[in-house]
Tab-separated table of C-alpha atoms in Angstrom:
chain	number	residue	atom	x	y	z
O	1	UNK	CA	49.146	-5.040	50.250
O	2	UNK	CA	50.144	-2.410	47.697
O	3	UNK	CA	53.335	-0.440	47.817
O	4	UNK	CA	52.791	3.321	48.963
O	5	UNK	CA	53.408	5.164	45.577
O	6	UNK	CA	57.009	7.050	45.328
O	7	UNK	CA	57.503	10.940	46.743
O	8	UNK	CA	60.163	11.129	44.050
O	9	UNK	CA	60.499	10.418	40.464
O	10	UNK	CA	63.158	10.319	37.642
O	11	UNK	CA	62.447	13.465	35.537
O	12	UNK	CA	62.805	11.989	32.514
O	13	UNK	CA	60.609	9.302	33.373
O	14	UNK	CA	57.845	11.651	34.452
O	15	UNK	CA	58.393	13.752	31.519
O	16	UNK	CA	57.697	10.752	29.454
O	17	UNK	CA	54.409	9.794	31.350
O	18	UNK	CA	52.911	13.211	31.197
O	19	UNK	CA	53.371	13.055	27.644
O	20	UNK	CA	55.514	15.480	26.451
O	21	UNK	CA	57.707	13.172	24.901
O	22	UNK	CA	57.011	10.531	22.877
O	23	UNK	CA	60.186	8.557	24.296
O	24	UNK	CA	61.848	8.161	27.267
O	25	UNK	CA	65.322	8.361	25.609
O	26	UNK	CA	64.566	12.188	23.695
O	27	UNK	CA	62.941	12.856	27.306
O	28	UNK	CA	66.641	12.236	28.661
O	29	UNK	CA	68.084	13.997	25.497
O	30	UNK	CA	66.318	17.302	26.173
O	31	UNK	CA	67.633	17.152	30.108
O	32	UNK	CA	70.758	16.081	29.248
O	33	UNK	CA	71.691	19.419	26.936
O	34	UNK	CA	70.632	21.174	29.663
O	35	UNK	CA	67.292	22.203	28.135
O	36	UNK	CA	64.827	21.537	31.739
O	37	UNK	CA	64.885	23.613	34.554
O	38	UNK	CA	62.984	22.346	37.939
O	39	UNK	CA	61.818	25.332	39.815
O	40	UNK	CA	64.305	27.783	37.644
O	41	UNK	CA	67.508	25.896	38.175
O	42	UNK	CA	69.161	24.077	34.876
O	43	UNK	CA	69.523	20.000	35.908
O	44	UNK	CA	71.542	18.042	33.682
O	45	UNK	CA	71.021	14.930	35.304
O	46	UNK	CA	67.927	12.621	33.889
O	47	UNK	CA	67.684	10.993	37.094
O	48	UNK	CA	66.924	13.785	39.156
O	49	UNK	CA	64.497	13.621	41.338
O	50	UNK	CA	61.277	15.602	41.091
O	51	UNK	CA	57.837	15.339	43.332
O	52	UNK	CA	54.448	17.159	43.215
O	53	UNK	CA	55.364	20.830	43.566
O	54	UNK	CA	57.863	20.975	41.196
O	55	UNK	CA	57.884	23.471	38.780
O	56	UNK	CA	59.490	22.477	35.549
O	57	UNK	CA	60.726	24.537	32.641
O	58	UNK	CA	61.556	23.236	28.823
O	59	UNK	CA	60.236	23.648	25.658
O	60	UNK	CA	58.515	21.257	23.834
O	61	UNK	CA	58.196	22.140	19.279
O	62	UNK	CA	57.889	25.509	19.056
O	63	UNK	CA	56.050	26.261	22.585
O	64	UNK	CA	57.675	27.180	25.738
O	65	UNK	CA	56.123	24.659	28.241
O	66	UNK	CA	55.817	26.109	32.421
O	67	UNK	CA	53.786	22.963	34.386
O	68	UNK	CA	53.553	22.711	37.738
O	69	UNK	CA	53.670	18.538	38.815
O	70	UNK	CA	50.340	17.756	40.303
O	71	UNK	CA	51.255	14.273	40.995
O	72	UNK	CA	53.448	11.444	39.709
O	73	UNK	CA	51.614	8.687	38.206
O	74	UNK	CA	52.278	5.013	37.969
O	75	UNK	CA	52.325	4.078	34.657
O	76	UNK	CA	51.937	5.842	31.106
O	77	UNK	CA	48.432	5.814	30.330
O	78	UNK	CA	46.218	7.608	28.322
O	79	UNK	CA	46.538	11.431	27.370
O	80	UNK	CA	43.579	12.007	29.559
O	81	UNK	CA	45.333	10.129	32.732
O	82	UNK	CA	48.592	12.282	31.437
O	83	UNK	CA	46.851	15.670	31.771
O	84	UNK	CA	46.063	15.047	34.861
O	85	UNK	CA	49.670	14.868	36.316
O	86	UNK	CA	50.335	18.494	35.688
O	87	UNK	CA	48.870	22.033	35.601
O	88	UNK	CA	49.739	24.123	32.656
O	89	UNK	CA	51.167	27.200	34.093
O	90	UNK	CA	52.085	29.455	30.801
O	91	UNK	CA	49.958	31.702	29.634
O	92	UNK	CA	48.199	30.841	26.548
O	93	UNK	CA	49.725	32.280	23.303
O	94	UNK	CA	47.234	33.996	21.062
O	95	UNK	CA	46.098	32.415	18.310
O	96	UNK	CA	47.200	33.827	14.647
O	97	UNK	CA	44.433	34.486	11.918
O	98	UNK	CA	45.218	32.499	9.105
O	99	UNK	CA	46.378	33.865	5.904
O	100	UNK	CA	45.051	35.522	3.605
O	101	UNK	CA	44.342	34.226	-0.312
O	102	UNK	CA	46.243	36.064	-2.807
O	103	UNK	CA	43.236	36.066	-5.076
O	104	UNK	CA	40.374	33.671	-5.735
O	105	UNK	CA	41.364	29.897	-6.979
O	106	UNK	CA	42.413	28.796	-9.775
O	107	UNK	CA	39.910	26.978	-12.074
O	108	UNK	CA	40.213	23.591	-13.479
O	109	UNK	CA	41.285	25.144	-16.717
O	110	UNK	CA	43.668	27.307	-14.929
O	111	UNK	CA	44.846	24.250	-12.887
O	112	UNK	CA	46.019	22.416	-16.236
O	113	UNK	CA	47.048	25.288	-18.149
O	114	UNK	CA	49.959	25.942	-15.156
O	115	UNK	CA	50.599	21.810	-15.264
O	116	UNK	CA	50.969	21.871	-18.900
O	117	UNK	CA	53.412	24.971	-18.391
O	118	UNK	CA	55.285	22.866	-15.696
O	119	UNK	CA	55.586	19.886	-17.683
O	120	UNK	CA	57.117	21.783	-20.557
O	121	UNK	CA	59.604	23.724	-18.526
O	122	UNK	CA	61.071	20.624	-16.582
O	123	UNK	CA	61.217	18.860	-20.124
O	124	UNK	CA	63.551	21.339	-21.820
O	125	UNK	CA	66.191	20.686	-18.709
């Protein structure tokens, strides 16, 4: 008989299954420095304990990350699988046009004129 999966999980360990960090260890990091919040209070503590319901708080690069836990998981499987332990809950931040050219680009000519340029300037250094 299989073992009834657990109500509660380490958060770091969870964090690292759902795939928002690629180790366990920088998982712990980011809740150790006081950087996670489950459901809006700061934990410092990478063994707390955190269930389906949970609502966690941390950012991840550059994004601010709000997921709600939709279930635990047993192991660390695929992205897919990973997705599926969470639902996004931040709203999604609008895409920015990229930028624009300065002017058409330079031709092959142009290309080695500028190297040649270069290769003079660094040599009288």
């Amino acid at each position: 008989m299989g073992a009834a999966p657990p109500d509660k999980l380490r958060l770091d360990k969870w964090l690292w299954q759902a795939r928002f960090f690629k180790t366990r260890t920088l998982a712990a990091k980011q809740v150790s420095g006081g950087h996670v919040r489950v459901n809006g209070e700061r934990t410092l503590k990478p063994a707390y304990g955190v269930g389906a319901g949970d609502v966690l708080t941390f950012v991840q690069g550059r994004q601010a990350r709000v997921v709600r836990i939709v279930e635990l998981g047993a192991r660390r499987g695929p992205a897919g699988e990973a997705q599926g332990l969470y639902e996004d809950l931040a709203p999604p931040e609008p895409r920015q046009p990229p930028p624009e050219r300065a002017g058409e680009r330079p031709t092959k000519k142009a290309r080695r004129a500028l190297d040649a340029l270069r290769t003079v300037d660094e040599g009288d250094f």
